[in-house]
PDB file of C-alpha atoms in Angstrom:
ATOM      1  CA  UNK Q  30      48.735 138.777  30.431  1.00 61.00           C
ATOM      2  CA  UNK Q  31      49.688 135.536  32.235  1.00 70.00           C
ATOM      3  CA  UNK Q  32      51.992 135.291  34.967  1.00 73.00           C
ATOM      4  CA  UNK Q  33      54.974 133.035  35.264  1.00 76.00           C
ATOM      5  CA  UNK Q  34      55.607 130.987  38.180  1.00 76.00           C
ATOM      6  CA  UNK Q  35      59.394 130.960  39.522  1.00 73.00           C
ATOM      7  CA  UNK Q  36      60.044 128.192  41.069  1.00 72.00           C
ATOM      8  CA  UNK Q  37      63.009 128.041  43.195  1.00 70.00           C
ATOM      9  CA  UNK Q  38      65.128 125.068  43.543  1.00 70.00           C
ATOM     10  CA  UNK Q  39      67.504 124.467  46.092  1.00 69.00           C
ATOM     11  CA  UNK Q  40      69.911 122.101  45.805  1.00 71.00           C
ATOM     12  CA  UNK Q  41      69.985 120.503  49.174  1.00 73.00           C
ATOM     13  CA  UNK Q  42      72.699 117.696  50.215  1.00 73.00           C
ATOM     14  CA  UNK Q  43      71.353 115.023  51.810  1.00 76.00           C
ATOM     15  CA  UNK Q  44      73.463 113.634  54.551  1.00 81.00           C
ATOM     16  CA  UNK Q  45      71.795 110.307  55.145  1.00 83.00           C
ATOM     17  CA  UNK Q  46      73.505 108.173  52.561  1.00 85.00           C
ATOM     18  CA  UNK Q  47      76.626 109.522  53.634  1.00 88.00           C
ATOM     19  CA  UNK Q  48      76.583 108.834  57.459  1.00 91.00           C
ATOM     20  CA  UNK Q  49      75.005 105.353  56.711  1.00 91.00           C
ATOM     21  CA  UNK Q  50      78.516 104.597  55.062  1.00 92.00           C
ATOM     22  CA  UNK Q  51      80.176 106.003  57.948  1.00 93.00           C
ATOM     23  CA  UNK Q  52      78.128 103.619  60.462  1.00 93.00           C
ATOM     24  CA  UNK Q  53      78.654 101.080  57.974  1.00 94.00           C
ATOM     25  CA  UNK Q  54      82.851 101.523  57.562  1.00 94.00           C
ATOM     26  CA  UNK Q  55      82.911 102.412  61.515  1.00 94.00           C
ATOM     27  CA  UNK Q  56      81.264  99.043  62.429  1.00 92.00           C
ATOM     28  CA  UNK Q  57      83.176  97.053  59.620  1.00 90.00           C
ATOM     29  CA  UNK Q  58      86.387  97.634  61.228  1.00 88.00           C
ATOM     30  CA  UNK Q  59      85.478  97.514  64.835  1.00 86.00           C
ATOM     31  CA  UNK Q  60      83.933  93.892  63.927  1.00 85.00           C
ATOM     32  CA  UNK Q  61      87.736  93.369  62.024  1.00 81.00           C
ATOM     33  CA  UNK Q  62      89.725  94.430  64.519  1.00 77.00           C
ATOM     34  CA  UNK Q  63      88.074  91.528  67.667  1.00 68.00           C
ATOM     35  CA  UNK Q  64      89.814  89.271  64.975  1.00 65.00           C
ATOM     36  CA  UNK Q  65      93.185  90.531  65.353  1.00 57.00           C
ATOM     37  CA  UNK Q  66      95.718  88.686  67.940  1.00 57.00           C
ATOM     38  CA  UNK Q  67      99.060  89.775  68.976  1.00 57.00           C
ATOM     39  CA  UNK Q  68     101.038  86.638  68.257  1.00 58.00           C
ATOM     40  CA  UNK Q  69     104.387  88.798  69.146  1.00 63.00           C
ATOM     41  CA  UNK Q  70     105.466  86.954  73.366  1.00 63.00           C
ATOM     42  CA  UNK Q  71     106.869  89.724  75.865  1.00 69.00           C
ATOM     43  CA  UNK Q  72     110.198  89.090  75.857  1.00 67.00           C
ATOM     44  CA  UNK Q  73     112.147  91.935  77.985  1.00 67.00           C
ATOM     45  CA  UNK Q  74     115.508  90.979  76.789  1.00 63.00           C
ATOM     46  CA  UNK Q  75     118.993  92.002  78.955  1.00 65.00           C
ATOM     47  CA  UNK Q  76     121.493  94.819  77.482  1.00 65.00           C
ATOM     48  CA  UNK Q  77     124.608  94.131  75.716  1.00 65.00           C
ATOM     49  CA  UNK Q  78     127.416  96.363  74.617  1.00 66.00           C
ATOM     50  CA  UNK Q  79     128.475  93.990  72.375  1.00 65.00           C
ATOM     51  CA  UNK Q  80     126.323  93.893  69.004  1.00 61.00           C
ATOM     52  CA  UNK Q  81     126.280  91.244  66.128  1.00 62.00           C
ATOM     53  CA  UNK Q  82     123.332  91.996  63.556  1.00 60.00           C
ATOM     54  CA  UNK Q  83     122.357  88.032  62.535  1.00 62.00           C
ATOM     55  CA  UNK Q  84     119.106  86.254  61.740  1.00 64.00           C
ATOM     56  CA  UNK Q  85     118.803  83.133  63.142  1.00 66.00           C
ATOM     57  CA  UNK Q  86     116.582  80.699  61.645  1.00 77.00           C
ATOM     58  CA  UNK Q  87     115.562  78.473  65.012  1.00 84.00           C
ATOM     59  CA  UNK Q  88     114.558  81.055  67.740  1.00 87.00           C
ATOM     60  CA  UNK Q  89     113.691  79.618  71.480  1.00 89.00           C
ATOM     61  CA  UNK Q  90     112.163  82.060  73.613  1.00 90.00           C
ATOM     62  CA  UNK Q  91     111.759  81.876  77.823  1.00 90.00           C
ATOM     63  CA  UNK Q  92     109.644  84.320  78.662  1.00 89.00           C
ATOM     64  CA  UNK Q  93     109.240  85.837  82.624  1.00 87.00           C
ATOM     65  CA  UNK Q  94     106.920  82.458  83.664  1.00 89.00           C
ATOM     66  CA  UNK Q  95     109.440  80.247  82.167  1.00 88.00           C
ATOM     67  CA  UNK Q  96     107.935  79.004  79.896  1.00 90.00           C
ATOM     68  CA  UNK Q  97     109.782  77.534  76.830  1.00 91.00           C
ATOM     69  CA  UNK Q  98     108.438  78.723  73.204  1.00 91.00           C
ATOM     70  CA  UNK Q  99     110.341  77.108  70.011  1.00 89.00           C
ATOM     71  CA  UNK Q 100     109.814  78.785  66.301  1.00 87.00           C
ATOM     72  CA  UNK Q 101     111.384  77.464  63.308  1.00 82.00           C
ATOM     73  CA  UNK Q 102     111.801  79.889  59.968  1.00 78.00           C
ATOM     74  CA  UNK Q 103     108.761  82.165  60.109  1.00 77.00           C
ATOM     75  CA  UNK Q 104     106.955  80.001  61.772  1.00 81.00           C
ATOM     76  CA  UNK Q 105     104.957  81.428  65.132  1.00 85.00           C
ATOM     77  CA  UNK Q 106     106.777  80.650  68.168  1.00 87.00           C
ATOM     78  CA  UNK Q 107     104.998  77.276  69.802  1.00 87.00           C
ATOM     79  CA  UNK Q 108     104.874  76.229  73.810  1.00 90.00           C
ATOM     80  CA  UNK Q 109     106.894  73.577  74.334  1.00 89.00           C
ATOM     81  CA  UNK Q 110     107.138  71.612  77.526  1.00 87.00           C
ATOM     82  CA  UNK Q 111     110.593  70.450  79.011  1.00 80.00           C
ATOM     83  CA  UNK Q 112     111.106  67.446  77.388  1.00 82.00           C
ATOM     84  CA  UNK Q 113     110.306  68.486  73.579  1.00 90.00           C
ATOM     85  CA  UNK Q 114     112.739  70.791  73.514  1.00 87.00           C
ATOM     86  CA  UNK Q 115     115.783  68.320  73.200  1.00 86.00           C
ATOM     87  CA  UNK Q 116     113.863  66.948  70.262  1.00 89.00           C
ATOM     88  CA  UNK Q 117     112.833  70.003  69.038  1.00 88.00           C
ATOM     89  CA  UNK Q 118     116.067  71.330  68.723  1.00 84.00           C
ATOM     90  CA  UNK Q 119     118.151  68.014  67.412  1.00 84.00           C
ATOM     91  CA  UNK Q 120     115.422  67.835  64.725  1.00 87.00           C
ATOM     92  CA  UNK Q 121     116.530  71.903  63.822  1.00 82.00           C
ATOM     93  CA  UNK Q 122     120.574  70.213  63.690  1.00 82.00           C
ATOM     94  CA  UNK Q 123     119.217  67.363  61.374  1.00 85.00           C
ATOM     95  CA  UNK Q 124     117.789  69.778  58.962  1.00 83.00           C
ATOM     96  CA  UNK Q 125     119.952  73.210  58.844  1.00 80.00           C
ATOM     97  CA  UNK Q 126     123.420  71.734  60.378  1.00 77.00           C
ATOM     98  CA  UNK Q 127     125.156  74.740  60.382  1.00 78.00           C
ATOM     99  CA  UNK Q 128     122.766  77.246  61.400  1.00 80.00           C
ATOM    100  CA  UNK Q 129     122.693  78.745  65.354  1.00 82.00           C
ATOM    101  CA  UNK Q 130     120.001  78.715  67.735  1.00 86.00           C
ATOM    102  CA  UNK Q 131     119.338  82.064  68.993  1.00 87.00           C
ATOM    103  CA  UNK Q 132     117.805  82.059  73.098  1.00 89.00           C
ATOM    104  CA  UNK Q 133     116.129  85.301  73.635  1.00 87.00           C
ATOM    105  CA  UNK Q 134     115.450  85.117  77.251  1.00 88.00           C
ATOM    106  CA  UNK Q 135     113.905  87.433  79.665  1.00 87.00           C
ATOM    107  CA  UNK Q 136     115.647  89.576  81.750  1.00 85.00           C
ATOM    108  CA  UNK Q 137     113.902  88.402  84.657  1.00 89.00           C
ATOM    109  CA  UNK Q 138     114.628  84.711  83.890  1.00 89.00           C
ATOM    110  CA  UNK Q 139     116.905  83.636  86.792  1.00 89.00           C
ATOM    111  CA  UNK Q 140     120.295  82.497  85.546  1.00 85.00           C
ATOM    112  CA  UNK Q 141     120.299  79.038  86.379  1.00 88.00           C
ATOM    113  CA  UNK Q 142     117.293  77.945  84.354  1.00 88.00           C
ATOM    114  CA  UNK Q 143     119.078  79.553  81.040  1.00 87.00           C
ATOM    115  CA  UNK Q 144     122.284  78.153  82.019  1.00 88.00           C
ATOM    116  CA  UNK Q 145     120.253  74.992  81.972  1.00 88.00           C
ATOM    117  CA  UNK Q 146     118.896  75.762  78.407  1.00 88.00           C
ATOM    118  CA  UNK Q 147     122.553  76.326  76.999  1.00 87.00           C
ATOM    119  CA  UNK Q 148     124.251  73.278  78.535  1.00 88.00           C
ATOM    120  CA  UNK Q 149     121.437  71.190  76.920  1.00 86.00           C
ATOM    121  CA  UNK Q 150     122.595  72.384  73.778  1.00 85.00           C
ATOM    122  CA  UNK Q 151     126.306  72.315  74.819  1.00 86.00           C
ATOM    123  CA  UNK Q 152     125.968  68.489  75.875  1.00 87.00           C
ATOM    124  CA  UNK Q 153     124.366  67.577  71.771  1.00 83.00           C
ATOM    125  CA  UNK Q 154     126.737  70.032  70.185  1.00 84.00           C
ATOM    126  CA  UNK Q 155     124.334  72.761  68.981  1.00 84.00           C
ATOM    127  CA  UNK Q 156     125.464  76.178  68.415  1.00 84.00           C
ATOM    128  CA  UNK Q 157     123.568  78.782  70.688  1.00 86.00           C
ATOM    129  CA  UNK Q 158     123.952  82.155  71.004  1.00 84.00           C
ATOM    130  CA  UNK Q 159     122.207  84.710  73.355  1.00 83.00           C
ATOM    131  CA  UNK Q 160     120.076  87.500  71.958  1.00 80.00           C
ATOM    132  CA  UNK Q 161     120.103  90.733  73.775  1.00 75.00           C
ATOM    133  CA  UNK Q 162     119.353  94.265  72.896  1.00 75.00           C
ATOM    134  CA  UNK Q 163     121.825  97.410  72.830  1.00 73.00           C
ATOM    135  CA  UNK Q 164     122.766  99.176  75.723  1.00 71.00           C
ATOM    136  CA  UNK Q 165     121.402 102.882  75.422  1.00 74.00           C
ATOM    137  CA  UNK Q 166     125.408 103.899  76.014  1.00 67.00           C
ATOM    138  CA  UNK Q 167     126.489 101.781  72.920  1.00 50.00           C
ATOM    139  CA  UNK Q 168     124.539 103.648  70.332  1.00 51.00           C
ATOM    140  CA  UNK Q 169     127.231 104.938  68.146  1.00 54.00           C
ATOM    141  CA  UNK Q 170     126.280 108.429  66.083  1.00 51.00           C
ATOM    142  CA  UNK Q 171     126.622 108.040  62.499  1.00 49.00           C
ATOM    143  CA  UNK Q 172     129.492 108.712  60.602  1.00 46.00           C
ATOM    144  CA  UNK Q 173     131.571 107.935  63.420  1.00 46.00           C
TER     145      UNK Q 173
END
């Protein structure tokens, strides 16, 4: 009589292939994410009671340094220096006339130096406005 030879397979998982993918995905996005820049400035605007939700199209932006950035649309805010910001901002009249300028300055931005920024609008007949964010008192609950 002849004997009959079980063999026994296991079914074993092999977890090589699967932590090379892991490796593979972990160093894909740590390579992905060096490429990533914040584009958004620090701004740390002052409180307001007073609310008006608009969207200007021409933002200007002076930041705690005081320096000047200008954005247009959706375009990225730019670094302007003094004097390009007069022409910036009469080229933004020529081309949307009856659109405001929004100036979201820094709350550590002395007072003078955005006075400054206003009059110069004032004085070529551009309509600013100043952009600040609620006041946590003037949250109003819903409903009411």
């Amino acid at each position: 009589m002849a004997l009959k030879r079980h063999y026994d397979m296991t079914s074993l998982f092999s977890m090589a292939s699967m932590t090379d993918v892991i490796f593979l995905l972990l160093i894909f996005f740590m390579v992905t994410s060096t490429f990533v820049f914040p584009t958004a400035l620090e701004i740390n605007l002052p409180q307001s009671s007073e609310q008006t939700a608009l969207k200007p199209g021409t933002r200007v932006y002076i930041d705690k340094d005081q320096i000047i950035y200008a954005s247009f649309g959706d375009h990225e805010p730019q670094a302007l220096a003094e004097d390009q910001l007069l022409g910036f901002l009469q080229l933004v009249q020529q081309q949307q006339p009856e659109d405001f300028i929004a100036i979201y300055a820094d709350a550590e931005v002395p007072y003078g130096r955005l006075v400054e920024v206003l009059d110069l609008g004032a004085r070529n007949g551009l309509k600013m406005v100043l952009a600040t964010k609620p006041a946590p008192s003037s949250a109003k609950p819903a409903g009411k």
